[in-house]
PDB file of C-alpha atoms in Angstrom:
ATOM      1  CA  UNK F   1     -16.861  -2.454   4.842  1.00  0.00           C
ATOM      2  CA  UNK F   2     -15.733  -0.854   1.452  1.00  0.00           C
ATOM      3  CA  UNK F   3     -14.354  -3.521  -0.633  1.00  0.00           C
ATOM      4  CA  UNK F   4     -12.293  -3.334  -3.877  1.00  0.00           C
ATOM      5  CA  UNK F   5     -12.396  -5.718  -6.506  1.00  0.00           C
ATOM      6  CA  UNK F   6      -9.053  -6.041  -8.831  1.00  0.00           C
ATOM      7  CA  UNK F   7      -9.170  -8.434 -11.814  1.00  0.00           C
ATOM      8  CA  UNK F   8      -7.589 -11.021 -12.931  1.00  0.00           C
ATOM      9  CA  UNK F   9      -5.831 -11.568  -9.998  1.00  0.00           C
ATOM     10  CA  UNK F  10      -3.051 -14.026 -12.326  1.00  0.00           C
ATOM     11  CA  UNK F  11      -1.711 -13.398 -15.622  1.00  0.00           C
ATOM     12  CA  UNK F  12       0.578 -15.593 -17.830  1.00  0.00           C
ATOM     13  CA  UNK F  13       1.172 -14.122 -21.519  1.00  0.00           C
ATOM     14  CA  UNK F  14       3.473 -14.504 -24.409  1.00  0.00           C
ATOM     15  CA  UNK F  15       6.216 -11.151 -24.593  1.00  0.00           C
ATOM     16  CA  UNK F  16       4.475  -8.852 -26.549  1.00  0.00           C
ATOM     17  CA  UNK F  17       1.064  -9.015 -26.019  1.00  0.00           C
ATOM     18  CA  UNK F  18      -0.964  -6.577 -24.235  1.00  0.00           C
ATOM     19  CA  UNK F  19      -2.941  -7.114 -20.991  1.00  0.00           C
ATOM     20  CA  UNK F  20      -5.868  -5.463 -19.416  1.00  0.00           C
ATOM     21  CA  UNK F  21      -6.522  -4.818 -15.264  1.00  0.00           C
ATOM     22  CA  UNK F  22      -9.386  -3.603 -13.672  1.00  0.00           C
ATOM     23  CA  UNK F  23      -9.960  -2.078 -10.290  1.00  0.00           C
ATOM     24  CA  UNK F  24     -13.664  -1.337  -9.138  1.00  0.00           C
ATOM     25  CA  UNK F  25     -14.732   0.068  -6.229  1.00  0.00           C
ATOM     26  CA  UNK F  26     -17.997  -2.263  -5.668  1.00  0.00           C
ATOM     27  CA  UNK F  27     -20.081  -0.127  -2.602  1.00  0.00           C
ATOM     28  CA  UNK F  28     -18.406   3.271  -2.807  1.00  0.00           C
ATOM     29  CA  UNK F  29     -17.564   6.362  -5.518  1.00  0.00           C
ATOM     30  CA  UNK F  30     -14.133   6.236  -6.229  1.00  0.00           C
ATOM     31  CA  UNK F  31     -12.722   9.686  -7.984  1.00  0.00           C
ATOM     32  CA  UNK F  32      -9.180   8.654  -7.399  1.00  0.00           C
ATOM     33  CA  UNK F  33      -7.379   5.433  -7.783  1.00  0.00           C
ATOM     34  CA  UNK F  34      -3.998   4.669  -7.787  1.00  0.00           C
ATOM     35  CA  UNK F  35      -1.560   1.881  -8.962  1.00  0.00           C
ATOM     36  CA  UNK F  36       1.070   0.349  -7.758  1.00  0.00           C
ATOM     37  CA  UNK F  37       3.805  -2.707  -8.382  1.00  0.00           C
ATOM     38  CA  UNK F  38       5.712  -4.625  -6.188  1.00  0.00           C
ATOM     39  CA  UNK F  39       8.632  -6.813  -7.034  1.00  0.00           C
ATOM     40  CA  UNK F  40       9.529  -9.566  -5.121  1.00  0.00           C
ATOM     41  CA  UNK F  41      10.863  -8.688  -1.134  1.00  0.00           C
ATOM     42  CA  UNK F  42      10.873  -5.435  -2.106  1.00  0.00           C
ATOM     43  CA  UNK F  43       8.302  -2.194  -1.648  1.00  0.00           C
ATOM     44  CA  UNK F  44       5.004  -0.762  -2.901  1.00  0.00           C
ATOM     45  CA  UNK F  45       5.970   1.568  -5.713  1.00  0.00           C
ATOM     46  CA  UNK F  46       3.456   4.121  -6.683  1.00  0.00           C
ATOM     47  CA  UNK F  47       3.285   4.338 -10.876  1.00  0.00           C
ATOM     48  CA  UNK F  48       0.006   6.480 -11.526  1.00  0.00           C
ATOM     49  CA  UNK F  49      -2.309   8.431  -9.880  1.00  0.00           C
ATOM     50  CA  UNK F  50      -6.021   7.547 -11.581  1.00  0.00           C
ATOM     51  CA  UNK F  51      -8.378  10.468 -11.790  1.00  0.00           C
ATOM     52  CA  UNK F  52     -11.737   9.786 -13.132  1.00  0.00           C
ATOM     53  CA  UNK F  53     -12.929  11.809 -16.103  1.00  0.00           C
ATOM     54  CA  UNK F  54      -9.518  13.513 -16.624  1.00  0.00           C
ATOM     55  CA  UNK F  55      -5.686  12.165 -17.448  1.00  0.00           C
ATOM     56  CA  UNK F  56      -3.270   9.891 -15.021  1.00  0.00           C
ATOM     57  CA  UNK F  57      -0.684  11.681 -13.224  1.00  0.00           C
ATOM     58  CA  UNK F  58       2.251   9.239 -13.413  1.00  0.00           C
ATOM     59  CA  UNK F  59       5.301   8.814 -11.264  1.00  0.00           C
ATOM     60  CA  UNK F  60       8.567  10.055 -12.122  1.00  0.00           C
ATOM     61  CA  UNK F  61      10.068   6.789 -14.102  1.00  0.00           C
ATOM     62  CA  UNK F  62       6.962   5.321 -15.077  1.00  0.00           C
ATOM     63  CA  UNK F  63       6.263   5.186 -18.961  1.00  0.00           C
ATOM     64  CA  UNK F  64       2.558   6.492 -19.506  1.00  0.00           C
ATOM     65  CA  UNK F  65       2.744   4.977 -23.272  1.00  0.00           C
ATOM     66  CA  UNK F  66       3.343   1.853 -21.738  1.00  0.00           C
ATOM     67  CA  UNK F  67       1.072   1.605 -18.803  1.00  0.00           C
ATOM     68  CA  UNK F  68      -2.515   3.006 -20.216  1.00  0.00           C
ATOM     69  CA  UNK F  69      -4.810   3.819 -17.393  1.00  0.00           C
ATOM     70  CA  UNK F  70      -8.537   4.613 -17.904  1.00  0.00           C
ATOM     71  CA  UNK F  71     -10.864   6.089 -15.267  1.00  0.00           C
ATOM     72  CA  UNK F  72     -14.113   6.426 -16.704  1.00  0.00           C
ATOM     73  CA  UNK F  73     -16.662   5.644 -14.164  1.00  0.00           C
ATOM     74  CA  UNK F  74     -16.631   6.232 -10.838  1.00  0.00           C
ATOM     75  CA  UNK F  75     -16.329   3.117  -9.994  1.00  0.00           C
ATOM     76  CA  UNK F  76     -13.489   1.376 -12.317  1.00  0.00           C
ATOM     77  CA  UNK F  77     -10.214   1.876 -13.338  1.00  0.00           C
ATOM     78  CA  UNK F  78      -8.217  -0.130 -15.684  1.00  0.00           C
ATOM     79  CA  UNK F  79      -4.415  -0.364 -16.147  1.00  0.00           C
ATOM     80  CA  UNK F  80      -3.408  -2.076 -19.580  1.00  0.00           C
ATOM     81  CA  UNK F  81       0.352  -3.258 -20.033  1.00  0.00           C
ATOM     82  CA  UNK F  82       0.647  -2.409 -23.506  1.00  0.00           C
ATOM     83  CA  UNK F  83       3.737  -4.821 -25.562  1.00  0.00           C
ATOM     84  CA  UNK F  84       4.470  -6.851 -22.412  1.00  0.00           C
ATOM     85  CA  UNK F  85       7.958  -7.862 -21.838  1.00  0.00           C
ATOM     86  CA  UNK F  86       9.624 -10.580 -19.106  1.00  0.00           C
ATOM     87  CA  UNK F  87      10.587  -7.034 -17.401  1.00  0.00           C
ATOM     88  CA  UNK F  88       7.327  -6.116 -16.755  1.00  0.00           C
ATOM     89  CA  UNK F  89       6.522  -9.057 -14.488  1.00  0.00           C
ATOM     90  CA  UNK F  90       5.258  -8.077 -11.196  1.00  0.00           C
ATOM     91  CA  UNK F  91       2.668  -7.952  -8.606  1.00  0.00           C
ATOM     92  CA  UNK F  92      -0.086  -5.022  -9.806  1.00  0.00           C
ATOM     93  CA  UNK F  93      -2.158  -3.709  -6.817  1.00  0.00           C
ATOM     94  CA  UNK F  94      -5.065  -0.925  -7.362  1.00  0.00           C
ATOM     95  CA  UNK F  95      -6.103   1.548  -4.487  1.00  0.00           C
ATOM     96  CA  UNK F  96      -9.364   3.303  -4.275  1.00  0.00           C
ATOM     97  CA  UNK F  97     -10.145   6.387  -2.527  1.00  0.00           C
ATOM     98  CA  UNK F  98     -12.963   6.395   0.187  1.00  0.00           C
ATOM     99  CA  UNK F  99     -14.237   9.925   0.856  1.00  0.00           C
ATOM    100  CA  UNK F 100     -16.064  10.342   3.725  1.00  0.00           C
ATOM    101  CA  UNK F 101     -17.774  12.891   6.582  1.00  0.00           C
ATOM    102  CA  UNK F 102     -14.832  13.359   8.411  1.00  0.00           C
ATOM    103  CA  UNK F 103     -11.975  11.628   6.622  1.00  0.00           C
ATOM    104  CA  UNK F 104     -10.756   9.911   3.643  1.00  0.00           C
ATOM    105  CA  UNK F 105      -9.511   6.210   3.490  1.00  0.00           C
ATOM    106  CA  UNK F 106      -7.450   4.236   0.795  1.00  0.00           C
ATOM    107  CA  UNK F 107      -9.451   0.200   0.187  1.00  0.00           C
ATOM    108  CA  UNK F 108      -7.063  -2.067  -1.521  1.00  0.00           C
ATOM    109  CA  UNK F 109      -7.470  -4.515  -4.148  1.00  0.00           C
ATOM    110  CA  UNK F 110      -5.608  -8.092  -3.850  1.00  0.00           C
ATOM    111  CA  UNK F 111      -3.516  -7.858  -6.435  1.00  0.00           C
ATOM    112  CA  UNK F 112      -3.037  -8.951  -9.893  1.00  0.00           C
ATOM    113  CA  UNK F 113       0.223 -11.122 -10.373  1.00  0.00           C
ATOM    114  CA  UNK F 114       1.300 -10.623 -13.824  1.00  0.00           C
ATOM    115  CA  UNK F 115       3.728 -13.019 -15.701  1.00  0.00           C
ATOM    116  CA  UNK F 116       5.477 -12.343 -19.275  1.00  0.00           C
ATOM    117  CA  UNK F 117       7.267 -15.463 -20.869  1.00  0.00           C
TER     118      UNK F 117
ATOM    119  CA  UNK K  10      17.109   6.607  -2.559  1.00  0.00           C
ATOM    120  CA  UNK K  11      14.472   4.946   0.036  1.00  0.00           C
ATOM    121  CA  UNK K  12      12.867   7.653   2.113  1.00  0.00           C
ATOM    122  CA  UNK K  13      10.819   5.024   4.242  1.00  0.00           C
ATOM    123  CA  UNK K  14      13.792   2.433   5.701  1.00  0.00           C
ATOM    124  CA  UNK K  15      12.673  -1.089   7.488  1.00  0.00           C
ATOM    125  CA  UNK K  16      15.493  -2.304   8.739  1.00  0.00           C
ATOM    126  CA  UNK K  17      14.286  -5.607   9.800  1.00  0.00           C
ATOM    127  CA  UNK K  18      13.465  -7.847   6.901  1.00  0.00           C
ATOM    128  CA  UNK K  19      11.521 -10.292   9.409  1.00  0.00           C
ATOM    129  CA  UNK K  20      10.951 -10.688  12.813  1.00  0.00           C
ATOM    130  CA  UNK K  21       9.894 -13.973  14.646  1.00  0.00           C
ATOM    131  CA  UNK K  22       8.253 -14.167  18.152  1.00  0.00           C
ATOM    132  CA  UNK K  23       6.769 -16.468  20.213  1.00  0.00           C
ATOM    133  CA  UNK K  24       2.926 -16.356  20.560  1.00  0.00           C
ATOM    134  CA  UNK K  25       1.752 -14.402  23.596  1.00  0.00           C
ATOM    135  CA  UNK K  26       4.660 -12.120  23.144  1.00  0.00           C
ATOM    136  CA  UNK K  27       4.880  -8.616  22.375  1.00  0.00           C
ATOM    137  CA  UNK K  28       5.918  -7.853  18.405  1.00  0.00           C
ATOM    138  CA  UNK K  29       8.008  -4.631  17.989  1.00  0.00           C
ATOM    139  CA  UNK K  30       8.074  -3.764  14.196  1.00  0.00           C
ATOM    140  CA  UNK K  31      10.209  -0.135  13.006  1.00  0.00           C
ATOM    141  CA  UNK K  32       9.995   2.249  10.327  1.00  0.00           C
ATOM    142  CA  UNK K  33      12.386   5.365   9.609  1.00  0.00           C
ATOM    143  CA  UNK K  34      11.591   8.232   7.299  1.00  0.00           C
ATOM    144  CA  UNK K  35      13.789  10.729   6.406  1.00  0.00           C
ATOM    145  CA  UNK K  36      11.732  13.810   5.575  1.00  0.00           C
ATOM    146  CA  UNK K  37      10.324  15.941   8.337  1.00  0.00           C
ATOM    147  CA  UNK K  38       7.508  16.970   6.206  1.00  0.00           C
ATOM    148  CA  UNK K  39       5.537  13.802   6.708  1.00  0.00           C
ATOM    149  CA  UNK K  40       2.783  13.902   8.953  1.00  0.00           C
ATOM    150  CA  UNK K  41       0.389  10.679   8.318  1.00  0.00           C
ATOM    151  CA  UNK K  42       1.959   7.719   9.036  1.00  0.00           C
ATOM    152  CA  UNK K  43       0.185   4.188   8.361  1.00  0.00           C
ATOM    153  CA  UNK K  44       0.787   0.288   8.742  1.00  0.00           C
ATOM    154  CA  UNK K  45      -0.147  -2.067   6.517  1.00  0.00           C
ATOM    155  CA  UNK K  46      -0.438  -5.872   6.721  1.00  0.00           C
ATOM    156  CA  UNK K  47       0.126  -7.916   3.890  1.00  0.00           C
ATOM    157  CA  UNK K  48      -0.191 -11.720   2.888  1.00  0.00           C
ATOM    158  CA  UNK K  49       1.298 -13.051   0.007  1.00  0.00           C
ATOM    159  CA  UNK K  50      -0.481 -12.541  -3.447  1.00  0.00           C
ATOM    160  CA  UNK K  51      -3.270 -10.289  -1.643  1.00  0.00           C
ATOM    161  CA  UNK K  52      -3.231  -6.406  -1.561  1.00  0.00           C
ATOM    162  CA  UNK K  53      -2.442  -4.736   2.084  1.00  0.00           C
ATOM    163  CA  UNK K  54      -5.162  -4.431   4.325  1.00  0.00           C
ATOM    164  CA  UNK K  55      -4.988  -1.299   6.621  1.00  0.00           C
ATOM    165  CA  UNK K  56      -4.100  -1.822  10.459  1.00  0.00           C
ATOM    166  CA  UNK K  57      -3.406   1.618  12.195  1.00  0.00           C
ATOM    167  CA  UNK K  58      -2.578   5.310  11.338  1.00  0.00           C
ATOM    168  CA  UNK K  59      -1.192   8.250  13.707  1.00  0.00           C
ATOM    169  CA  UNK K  60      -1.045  11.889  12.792  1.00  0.00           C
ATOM    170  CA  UNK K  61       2.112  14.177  14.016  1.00  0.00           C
ATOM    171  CA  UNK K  62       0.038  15.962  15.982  1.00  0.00           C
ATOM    172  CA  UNK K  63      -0.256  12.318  17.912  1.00  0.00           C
ATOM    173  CA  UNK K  64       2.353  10.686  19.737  1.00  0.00           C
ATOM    174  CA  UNK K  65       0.651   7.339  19.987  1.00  0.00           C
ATOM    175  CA  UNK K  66      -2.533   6.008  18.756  1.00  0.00           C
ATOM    176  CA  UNK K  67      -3.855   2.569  20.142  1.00  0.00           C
ATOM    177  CA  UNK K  68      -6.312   0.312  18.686  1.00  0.00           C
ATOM    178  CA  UNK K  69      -7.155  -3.328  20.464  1.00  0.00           C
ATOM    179  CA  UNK K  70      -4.147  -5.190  20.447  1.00  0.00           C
ATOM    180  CA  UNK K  71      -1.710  -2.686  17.891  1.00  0.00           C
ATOM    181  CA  UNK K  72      -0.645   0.590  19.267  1.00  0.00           C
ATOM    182  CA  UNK K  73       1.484   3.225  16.960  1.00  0.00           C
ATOM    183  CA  UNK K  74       3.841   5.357  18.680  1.00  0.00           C
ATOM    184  CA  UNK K  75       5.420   8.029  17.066  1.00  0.00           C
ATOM    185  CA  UNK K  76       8.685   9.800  17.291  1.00  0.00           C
ATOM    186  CA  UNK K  77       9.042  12.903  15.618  1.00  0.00           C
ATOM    187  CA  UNK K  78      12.500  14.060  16.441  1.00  0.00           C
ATOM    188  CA  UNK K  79      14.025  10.646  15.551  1.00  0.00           C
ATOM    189  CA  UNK K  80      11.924  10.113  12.732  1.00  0.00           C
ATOM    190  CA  UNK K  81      10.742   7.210  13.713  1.00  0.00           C
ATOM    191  CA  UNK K  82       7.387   5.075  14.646  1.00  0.00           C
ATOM    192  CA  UNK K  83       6.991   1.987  15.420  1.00  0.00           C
ATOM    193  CA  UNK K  84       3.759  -0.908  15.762  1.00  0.00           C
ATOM    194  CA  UNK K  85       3.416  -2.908  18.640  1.00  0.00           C
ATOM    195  CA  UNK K  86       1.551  -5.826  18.692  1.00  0.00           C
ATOM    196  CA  UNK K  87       0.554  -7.813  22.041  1.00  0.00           C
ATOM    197  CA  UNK K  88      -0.187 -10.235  22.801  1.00  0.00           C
ATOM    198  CA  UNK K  89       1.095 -11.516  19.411  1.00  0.00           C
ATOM    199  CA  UNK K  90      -0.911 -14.404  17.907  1.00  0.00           C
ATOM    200  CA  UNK K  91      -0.228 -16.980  14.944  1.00  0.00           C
ATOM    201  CA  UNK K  92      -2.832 -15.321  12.551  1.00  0.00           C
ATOM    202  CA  UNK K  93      -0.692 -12.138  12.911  1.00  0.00           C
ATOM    203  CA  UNK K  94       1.990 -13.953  10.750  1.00  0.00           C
ATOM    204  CA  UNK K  95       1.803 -11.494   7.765  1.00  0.00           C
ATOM    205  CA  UNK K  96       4.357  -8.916   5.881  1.00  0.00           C
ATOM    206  CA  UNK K  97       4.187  -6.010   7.871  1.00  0.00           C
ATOM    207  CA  UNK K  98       4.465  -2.290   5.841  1.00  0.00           C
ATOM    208  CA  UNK K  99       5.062   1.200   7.043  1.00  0.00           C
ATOM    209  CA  UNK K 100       3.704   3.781   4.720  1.00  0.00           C
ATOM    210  CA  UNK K 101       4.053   7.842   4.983  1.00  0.00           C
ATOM    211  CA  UNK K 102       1.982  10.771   3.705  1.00  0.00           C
ATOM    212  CA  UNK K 103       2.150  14.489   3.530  1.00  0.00           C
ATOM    213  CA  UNK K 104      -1.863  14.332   3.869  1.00  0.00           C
ATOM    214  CA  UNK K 105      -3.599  15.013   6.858  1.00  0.00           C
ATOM    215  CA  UNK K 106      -7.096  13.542   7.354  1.00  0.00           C
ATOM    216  CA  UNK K 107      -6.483  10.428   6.112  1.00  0.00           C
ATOM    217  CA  UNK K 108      -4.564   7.905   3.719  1.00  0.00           C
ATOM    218  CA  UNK K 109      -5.103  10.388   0.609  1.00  0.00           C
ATOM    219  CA  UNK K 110      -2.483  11.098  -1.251  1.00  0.00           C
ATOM    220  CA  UNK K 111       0.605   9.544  -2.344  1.00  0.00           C
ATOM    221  CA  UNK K 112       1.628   6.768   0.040  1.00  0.00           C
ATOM    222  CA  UNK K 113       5.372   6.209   0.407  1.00  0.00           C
ATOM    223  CA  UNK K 114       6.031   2.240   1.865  1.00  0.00           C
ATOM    224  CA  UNK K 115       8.671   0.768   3.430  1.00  0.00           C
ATOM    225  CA  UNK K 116      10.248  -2.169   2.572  1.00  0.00           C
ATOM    226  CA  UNK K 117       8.421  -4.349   4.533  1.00  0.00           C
ATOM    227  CA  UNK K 118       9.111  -6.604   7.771  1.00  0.00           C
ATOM    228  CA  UNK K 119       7.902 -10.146   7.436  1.00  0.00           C
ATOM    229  CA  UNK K 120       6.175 -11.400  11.452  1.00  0.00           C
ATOM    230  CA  UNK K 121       6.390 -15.017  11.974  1.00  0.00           C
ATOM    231  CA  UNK K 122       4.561 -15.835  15.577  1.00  0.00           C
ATOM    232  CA  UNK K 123       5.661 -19.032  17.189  1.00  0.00           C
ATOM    233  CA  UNK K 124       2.595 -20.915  18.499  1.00  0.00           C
TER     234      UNK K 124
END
């Protein structure tokens, strides 16, 4: 089956630092990814919608300045937490696109738990 | 405001039992509906998915059933088994063909099974 690899999947920096998360698709083309956090007991929230070769689409809410996505293969996408603060502590989780014959499926990665002392 | 409601934070059944999990939406325009299964510190893996034009969709032990006038669907599990123990997430699209676009989740519903 189509896997997704997301790395590292645990982060502990000092406030202010930036940090760097990949998402690769490792046996399938991936021309859309898409990010997401979750805080604790509560939902999946959708922050950006990855599009290789061209510009992130983010969410409503969602600073782009402060969450720098890259798509530029087809097979990896990276987010990068630019100035991390406590705030910004959360679970991270990638999705990758699967298009096939007859339909399309989203693979996702296991998640990248990000810590900010 | 949440547009995909779980009312049930958790749910716990004994094993061998049948596992009733619910999801409300509020916006008729939705018409892919997906559950997820989640373990702690892992990414969702993908269980089942209906389409509106479906009213249920079954699939080994889970079956989705789908209620478009109440806005509602629902996963059933049986029989339920320990390994099943997982958060359980509801996600909605406005994509047909697949999980495509922009998912919407619930809130989750944590399943303990009871050996």
């Amino acid at each position: 089956g189509a896997v997704v690899s997301q790395h590292p999947s645990r982060v502990i920096c000092k406030s202010g630092t930036s940090v760097k998360i990949e998402c690769r698709s490792l046996d399938f083309q991936a021309t859309t990814m898409f990010w997401y956090r979750q805080f604790p007991k509560q939902s999946l929230m959708l922050m950006a919608t990855s599009n290789e070769g061209s510009k992130a689409t983010y969410e409503q809410g969602v600073e782009k300045d402060k969450f720098l996505i890259n798509h530029a293969s087809l097979t990896l996408s990276t987010l990068t937490v630019t100035s991390a603060h406590p705030e910004d502590s959360s679970f991270y989780i990638c999705s990758a696109r699967r298009t096939g014959r007859y339909n399309e499926k989203l693979f996702f990665g296991s998640g990248t738990q990000l810590s900010v002392l | 405001d949440q547009q995909v409601k779980q009312n049930s934070p958790s749910l716990s059944v004994q094993e061998g039992r049948i596992s009733i999990l619910n999801c409300d939406y509020t916006n008729s325009m939705f018409d892919y509906f997906l559950w997820y299964k989640k373990y702690p510190a892992e990414g969702p893996t993908f269980l089942i998915s209906i389409s509106s034009i479906k009213d249920k969709n079954e699939d080994g032990r889970f079956t989705v059933f789908l209620n478009k006038s109440a806005k509602h669907l629902s996963l059933h599990i049986v029989p339920s088994q320990p390994g099943d123990s997982a958060v359980y997430f509801c996600a909605v699209s406005y994509s047909w063909g697949g999980a495509t676009n922009k998912l919407i989740f619930g809130t989750g519903t944590l399943l303990a099974v009871q050996p």
